[in-house]
Each structure stands twice: as C-alpha cells, then as structure tokens.
Amino acid sequence: MPVGFLFGGQGGQNVNMSAHLYENFPKYRAIIDLSSTVLGYDVLAKLQDEAALKTTKYTQPLVVAHSFGLYEVAKDQFTAPTAVLGLSLGEYTALIASGALDFVDGLRLVAKRGQLMQDAVEALPGTMAAVMTEDFALVENVLAHVRENGEQVFPANYNSGQQLVIGGSPVGVEQATAALIEAGIKRVIPLNVAGAFHTPLLEAAQADFADVLATIEFKQPMFTVFSNTTKTPFDLATIKQVLVDQLVNPTFFAQDLALMAEQGIMEFVEFGPDNTLTKFARKTVKDSERTSIFDFASLQKVMGEEYAVN
C-alpha cells in the first residue's frame, strides 16, 4: 500500500513531547545536538521550557528539530513514502525529509521565519478561531461580509472536511464569530495563538523572508512534496515564491490529503509535536490507516518495547 508521511506544524507542542527521547534514541539525540550547535542555544532545554514553546521565534526551529529527530529514528520502520505533506511549518520538515532542503539550512531558515513572523504579529496583532462546519462557503461569505464592513478576517487553514480556521484582527475575528453563530454554526473555538498566521496580516514578513530564501539552495526531492498553498507538488522553479506566498495565504491541508488519497495513498504516518494531522486524516480520508509518532510512548510502540525509560 502506498504510504504518505505527514509533518506537523506549530500549535501542538508541549513540554512533555521530548521526554525520554534524547536519552533513549541516539539518532534523535544527534539531531538535537546538531540543532543546538546551529541555533546557538540548548535545544533540549528549550524543548522543556514552556515559555520558549509559546514563543514563535523558538517554536518553529524546535518543532522542526523534534519532528525531524523522530523521522530519523523511525523512517526505516515504514515503506518509503510515495509523497509527503506538512502543515504550514511542517512543510519545511517535509522538504528536509525529502532531500529538497538541507537540514542545517532548513533549521536556520525556519528560525529566521519564526523571528520575522513574530516581529510581524507584534507590529500588527491578530488572532484565530477554528470553525467546526462542513459549510465552508457559508464561512467564506460571512468573512467577506465582515471585510466589507472594514474589518480584517480571512480563511487561514482548511484542516479537514469539518474544520476551517479563520484569522484576522481581534475585532474582525470577534465580529465573524458572532456572525457565524448567528448564521447557525454550532462551534467556533478561539485559538491561543500569537497572531493571524496565513493571512495578509503577515505581509510585513514577506520581503525579508524572500531575501533569506534567496540564499538557500533547494534540490530535486526524492519523493513528491505537496504544497499547502498551491494544492500541487512543489516545483523547483517556483518553490521560493510559493514559500513566501505561504505566509499570507491559507493552507489547504485537507485538499492535499484528498489528492494523496486519489493517488492511492491510504496509509499515513505522522511525525510532529502531537497527533493532530492523523485526526485530520481520519476525518478527510476515512478508510485510511494512520500512525502518529510524536513522543516517547508513540515512538516506542513503533520501534519495539526494548526501548525502556532510562
């Protein structure tokens, strides 16, 4: 059965996700140690620091290091993937895993991305909310109406067939939430995030991020890497512009999952800070087989019980 690997983004990180991994898995330890050298701070300590995990400039490289460390340990337990897909930040881990992006270059890139995004959201505060519905057209129409009244609110993340995250100014999201509930939406869940990611509120980060990307070399990937932004595989000719565009455009994770299923991929393996993506896969590709690797217990289950806690 063709396999697809999934790589998580920020949002699910927690201080327990790295517990016991560093001590028990040499390949994970090697990635964390290399990350500390590249970034200039103790990555293992930051992974166990709740404040750091909530700070975007740290969160992004920490999540990539953790996710890629898990991948390095467990990848050989599975059939080589036909395609890979990351959610937002997870696209960078996917590109690294595919060989399209060197790990050290990728880590430096997401560290700069995190800093630029943090600067942007501090200058133009925003927030997000998860709208639980299958009626995306209704949500889009409500958001358009709120924008017509002068507030900023946009579709941000099409996560599954039943969840669309919206983002914008605090007032815009508040007004949209009220209008959605009035329109019959049962659940709109405020998210504890640093800003309105994947919306035009992040435009201030684009130019500087493009300059950073200009210094990075990408190579032909070993397997297909789907883009959240274009809903198509990344192409070397356009990859840098697509990654710049990703900052201010919605992610289409659910649509990418459906495209993978159309290619016959019905087994998904997730590497990341939690099991969010396999939950999305369960809702979007209902008959799929799913494995999520995000902490010691889930990795131990895949690798075997010989790995006991030190």
Coordinates of C-alpha atoms in Angstrom, one line a residue:
M1 CA 0.0 0.0 0.0
P2 CA 1.4 3.4 -0.9
V3 CA 2.4 5.5 2.1
G4 CA 2.3 9.2 2.8
F5 CA 4.3 10.9 5.5
L6 CA 2.8 13.9 7.4
F7 CA 4.7 16.5 9.3
G8 CA 3.1 18.7 12.0
G9 CA 3.3 22.4 12.4
Q10 CA 3.3 24.6 15.5
G11 CA 0.3 24.6 17.9
G12 CA 0.5 21.2 19.4
Q13 CA 3.9 21.5 21.1
N14 CA 4.2 20.8 24.8
V15 CA 6.9 20.3 27.4
N16 CA 6.4 16.5 27.6
M17 CA 6.8 15.7 23.9
S18 CA 10.6 15.3 24.1
A19 CA 10.7 13.5 27.4
H20 CA 13.0 10.3 27.4
L21 CA 13.7 10.6 23.6
Y22 CA 17.1 12.3 24.0
E23 CA 18.3 9.6 26.4
N24 CA 17.0 6.6 24.6
F25 CA 17.4 7.2 20.9
P26 CA 20.9 8.2 19.6
K27 CA 19.6 9.4 16.2
Y28 CA 17.2 11.8 17.9
R29 CA 20.0 12.9 20.3
A30 CA 22.2 13.6 17.3
I31 CA 19.6 15.8 15.6
I32 CA 19.0 17.8 18.9
D33 CA 22.7 18.2 19.5
L34 CA 23.3 19.4 15.9
S35 CA 20.4 21.8 16.3
S36 CA 21.9 23.3 19.4
T37 CA 25.1 23.9 17.5
V38 CA 23.3 25.5 14.6
L39 CA 21.0 27.7 16.6
G40 CA 23.4 28.7 19.3
Y41 CA 21.3 27.7 22.3
D42 CA 20.5 24.5 24.2
V43 CA 17.6 23.0 22.2
L44 CA 16.9 20.2 24.6
A45 CA 16.4 22.8 27.4
K46 CA 14.2 24.9 25.2
L47 CA 12.1 21.9 24.3
Q48 CA 11.3 21.6 28.1
D49 CA 10.7 25.3 28.5
E50 CA 7.0 26.2 28.3
A51 CA 7.7 29.9 27.7
A52 CA 10.0 29.1 24.8
L53 CA 7.5 26.7 23.2
K54 CA 4.9 29.5 23.2
T55 CA 7.3 32.0 21.5
T56 CA 7.2 31.7 17.7
K57 CA 10.9 32.5 17.1
Y58 CA 11.8 29.4 19.2
T59 CA 8.7 27.3 18.5
Q60 CA 9.4 27.0 14.8
P61 CA 13.0 25.6 14.9
L62 CA 12.2 23.5 18.0
V63 CA 9.2 21.8 16.3
V64 CA 11.3 21.1 13.1
A65 CA 14.2 19.7 15.1
H66 CA 11.8 17.5 17.2
S67 CA 9.8 16.3 14.2
F68 CA 12.9 15.5 12.1
G69 CA 14.5 13.7 15.0
L70 CA 11.5 11.4 15.3
Y71 CA 11.6 10.9 11.5
E72 CA 15.3 9.9 11.5
V73 CA 14.6 7.3 14.2
A74 CA 11.5 5.7 12.8
K75 CA 11.6 6.2 9.0
D76 CA 13.0 2.8 8.2
Q77 CA 10.1 1.1 10.0
F78 CA 7.9 2.0 7.1
T79 CA 7.8 1.7 3.4
A80 CA 9.4 4.6 1.6
P81 CA 6.7 7.3 1.1
T82 CA 5.1 8.0 -2.3
A83 CA 4.5 11.5 -1.1
V84 CA 4.9 13.7 1.9
L85 CA 2.9 16.6 3.2
G86 CA 3.4 19.1 6.1
L87 CA 1.0 21.5 7.6
S88 CA 2.3 25.1 7.5
L89 CA 5.7 25.0 9.3
G90 CA 5.6 21.2 8.7
E91 CA 6.2 21.8 5.0
Y92 CA 9.8 22.6 5.9
T93 CA 10.3 19.3 7.7
A94 CA 8.7 17.6 4.7
L95 CA 11.1 19.3 2.4
I96 CA 14.1 18.3 4.6
A97 CA 12.9 14.7 4.8
S98 CA 12.6 14.6 1.0
G99 CA 16.2 15.8 0.5
A100 CA 15.0 19.0 -1.2
L101 CA 16.3 21.1 1.7
D102 CA 19.4 20.5 3.8
F103 CA 18.6 20.1 7.5
V104 CA 21.0 22.8 8.7
D105 CA 19.8 25.2 6.0
G106 CA 16.2 24.4 6.9
L107 CA 16.7 24.9 10.6
R108 CA 18.3 28.3 10.0
L109 CA 15.6 29.2 7.6
V110 CA 12.7 28.4 10.0
A111 CA 14.5 30.2 12.8
K112 CA 14.6 33.3 10.7
R113 CA 11.0 32.7 9.6
G114 CA 9.9 32.5 13.2
Q115 CA 11.6 35.7 14.1
L116 CA 10.1 37.6 11.1
M117 CA 6.7 36.3 11.8
Q118 CA 7.0 37.2 15.5
D119 CA 8.0 40.7 14.5
A120 CA 5.1 41.0 12.2
V121 CA 2.5 39.8 14.7
E122 CA 3.9 42.1 17.4
A123 CA 3.5 45.0 15.0
L124 CA 0.0 44.0 13.8
P125 CA -1.7 41.8 16.4
G126 CA -4.2 39.3 15.3
T127 CA -5.9 36.1 16.5
M128 CA -7.5 33.0 15.1
A129 CA -10.5 30.7 15.7
A130 CA -11.5 27.2 14.5
V131 CA -14.9 27.0 12.8
M132 CA -16.4 23.5 13.1
T133 CA -18.5 23.0 10.0
E134 CA -18.7 21.4 6.6
D135 CA -20.2 24.5 5.0
F136 CA -17.0 26.4 4.0
A137 CA -19.0 28.5 1.5
L138 CA -21.0 29.9 4.4
V139 CA -17.9 30.8 6.4
E140 CA -16.3 32.4 3.4
N141 CA -19.4 34.5 2.7
V142 CA -19.6 35.7 6.3
L143 CA -15.9 36.6 6.3
A144 CA -16.3 38.6 3.1
H145 CA -19.3 40.5 4.6
V146 CA -17.2 41.4 7.7
R147 CA -14.4 42.6 5.4
E148 CA -16.9 44.8 3.5
N149 CA -17.6 46.5 6.8
G150 CA -14.0 47.4 7.2
E151 CA -12.6 44.7 9.5
Q152 CA -9.8 42.2 8.6
V153 CA -10.7 38.5 8.8
F154 CA -9.8 35.7 6.3
P155 CA -9.8 31.9 5.8
A156 CA -6.5 30.6 7.1
N157 CA -6.4 26.8 7.4
Y158 CA -8.6 24.3 5.6
N159 CA -7.6 21.5 8.0
S160 CA -10.2 18.8 7.4
G161 CA -13.6 18.5 5.8
Q162 CA -15.2 19.7 9.0
Q163 CA -12.8 22.4 10.2
L164 CA -11.8 25.8 8.8
V165 CA -9.6 28.1 10.8
I166 CA -10.1 31.8 10.4
G167 CA -7.7 34.6 11.2
G168 CA -7.6 38.3 11.4
S169 CA -7.7 41.3 13.6
P170 CA -9.1 40.7 17.1
V171 CA -12.2 42.8 16.3
G172 CA -12.6 41.1 12.9
V173 CA -12.4 37.6 14.3
E174 CA -14.8 38.6 17.1
Q175 CA -17.4 40.0 14.6
A176 CA -17.0 37.0 12.3
T177 CA -17.5 34.6 15.3
A178 CA -20.7 36.4 16.3
A179 CA -22.0 36.4 12.7
L180 CA -21.2 32.7 12.2
I181 CA -23.0 31.7 15.3
E182 CA -26.0 33.8 14.2
A183 CA -25.9 32.0 10.8
G184 CA -26.2 28.7 12.6
I185 CA -22.7 27.5 13.1
K186 CA -22.7 25.5 16.4
R187 CA -19.0 25.7 17.4
V188 CA -16.4 28.4 16.9
I189 CA -13.4 27.8 19.1
P190 CA -10.9 30.7 19.9
L191 CA -7.3 29.6 19.5
N192 CA -4.5 30.6 21.8
V193 CA -2.1 31.8 19.1
A194 CA 0.4 34.6 18.7
G195 CA -1.1 36.1 15.6
A196 CA -3.2 35.7 12.5
F197 CA -1.0 33.3 10.6
H198 CA -1.6 32.6 6.9
T199 CA -3.5 35.9 6.4
P200 CA -2.5 39.3 4.9
L201 CA -1.7 40.5 8.4
L202 CA 1.7 38.8 7.9
E203 CA 2.7 40.8 4.8
A204 CA 5.4 42.7 6.7
A205 CA 7.4 39.4 6.9
Q206 CA 7.4 38.6 3.2
A207 CA 10.1 40.8 1.8
D208 CA 12.8 40.0 4.4
F209 CA 11.9 36.3 4.2
A210 CA 12.2 36.4 0.4
D211 CA 15.8 37.8 0.9
V212 CA 16.6 34.9 3.2
L213 CA 15.2 32.3 0.8
A214 CA 17.3 33.8 -2.0
T215 CA 20.4 32.4 -0.1
I216 CA 19.1 28.9 0.2
E217 CA 19.7 26.1 -2.3
F218 CA 16.8 23.6 -3.0
K219 CA 17.3 20.3 -4.7
Q220 CA 15.0 17.9 -6.5
P221 CA 13.1 15.9 -3.8
M222 CA 13.4 12.2 -3.6
F223 CA 9.6 11.9 -3.5
T224 CA 6.6 14.2 -4.1
V225 CA 6.2 17.1 -1.6
F226 CA 2.7 18.7 -1.7
S227 CA 2.3 22.4 -1.1
N228 CA -0.4 23.7 1.2
T229 CA -0.6 26.9 -0.8
T230 CA -1.0 25.6 -4.4
K231 CA -2.5 22.2 -3.7
T232 CA 0.1 20.8 -6.1
P233 CA 3.6 19.3 -5.7
F234 CA 6.4 21.8 -5.0
D235 CA 8.4 22.7 -8.2
L236 CA 12.0 23.8 -8.0
A237 CA 11.3 26.7 -10.3
T238 CA 8.7 28.3 -8.1
I239 CA 9.4 26.8 -4.6
K240 CA 10.8 30.0 -3.1
Q241 CA 8.0 32.2 -4.2
V242 CA 5.4 29.7 -3.0
L243 CA 7.0 29.6 0.5
V244 CA 6.9 33.4 0.6
D245 CA 3.3 33.3 -0.5
Q246 CA 2.5 30.7 2.2
L247 CA 3.0 33.4 4.9
V248 CA -0.1 35.3 3.8
N249 CA -2.3 32.7 2.1
P250 CA -4.5 29.9 3.5
T251 CA -3.2 26.4 3.9
F252 CA -5.2 23.7 2.0
F253 CA -4.2 20.6 4.1
A254 CA -7.5 18.8 3.7
Q255 CA -7.4 19.2 -0.1
D256 CA -3.9 17.9 -0.2
L257 CA -4.9 14.8 1.8
A258 CA -7.7 14.2 -0.7
L259 CA -5.2 14.5 -3.6
M260 CA -2.9 12.0 -1.9
A261 CA -5.8 9.6 -1.5
E262 CA -6.7 10.0 -5.2
Q263 CA -3.2 8.8 -6.0
G264 CA -3.8 5.6 -3.9
I265 CA -2.2 6.7 -0.7
M266 CA -4.3 5.2 2.0
E267 CA -1.7 4.9 4.8
F268 CA -0.4 8.0 6.6
V269 CA 2.4 8.2 9.1
E270 CA 2.7 11.5 11.1
F271 CA 5.8 12.9 12.7
G272 CA 5.4 16.0 14.8
P273 CA 4.5 17.5 18.2
D274 CA 1.2 15.7 18.6
N275 CA -1.3 13.6 16.7
T276 CA -3.4 16.4 15.1
L277 CA -2.7 15.5 11.5
T278 CA -3.8 11.9 11.8
K279 CA -7.0 13.2 13.3
F280 CA -7.5 15.4 10.2
A281 CA -6.7 12.4 8.0
R282 CA -9.3 10.3 9.8
K283 CA -11.9 12.9 9.0
T284 CA -10.8 13.5 5.4
V285 CA -9.7 10.1 4.2
K286 CA -11.9 7.9 6.4
D287 CA -10.8 4.5 5.3
S288 CA -7.1 5.3 5.7
E289 CA -4.6 3.6 8.0
R290 CA -2.9 6.0 10.4
T291 CA 0.1 6.1 12.7
S292 CA 1.2 9.1 14.7
I293 CA 4.7 9.5 16.2
F294 CA 5.0 12.4 18.5
D295 CA 6.5 11.4 21.8
F296 CA 8.4 8.6 23.6
A297 CA 5.4 6.3 24.0
S298 CA 4.3 6.5 20.4
L299 CA 7.8 6.1 19.1
Q300 CA 8.4 3.1 21.4
K301 CA 5.3 1.5 20.1
V302 CA 6.7 1.6 16.6
M303 CA 10.3 0.7 17.4
G304 CA 9.6 -2.0 20.0
E305 CA 9.5 -2.5 23.7
E306 CA 13.3 -2.9 24.0
Y307 CA 13.5 0.8 24.5
A308 CA 12.9 1.2 28.2
V309 CA 12.9 4.5 30.0
N310 CA 16.3 5.3 31.5

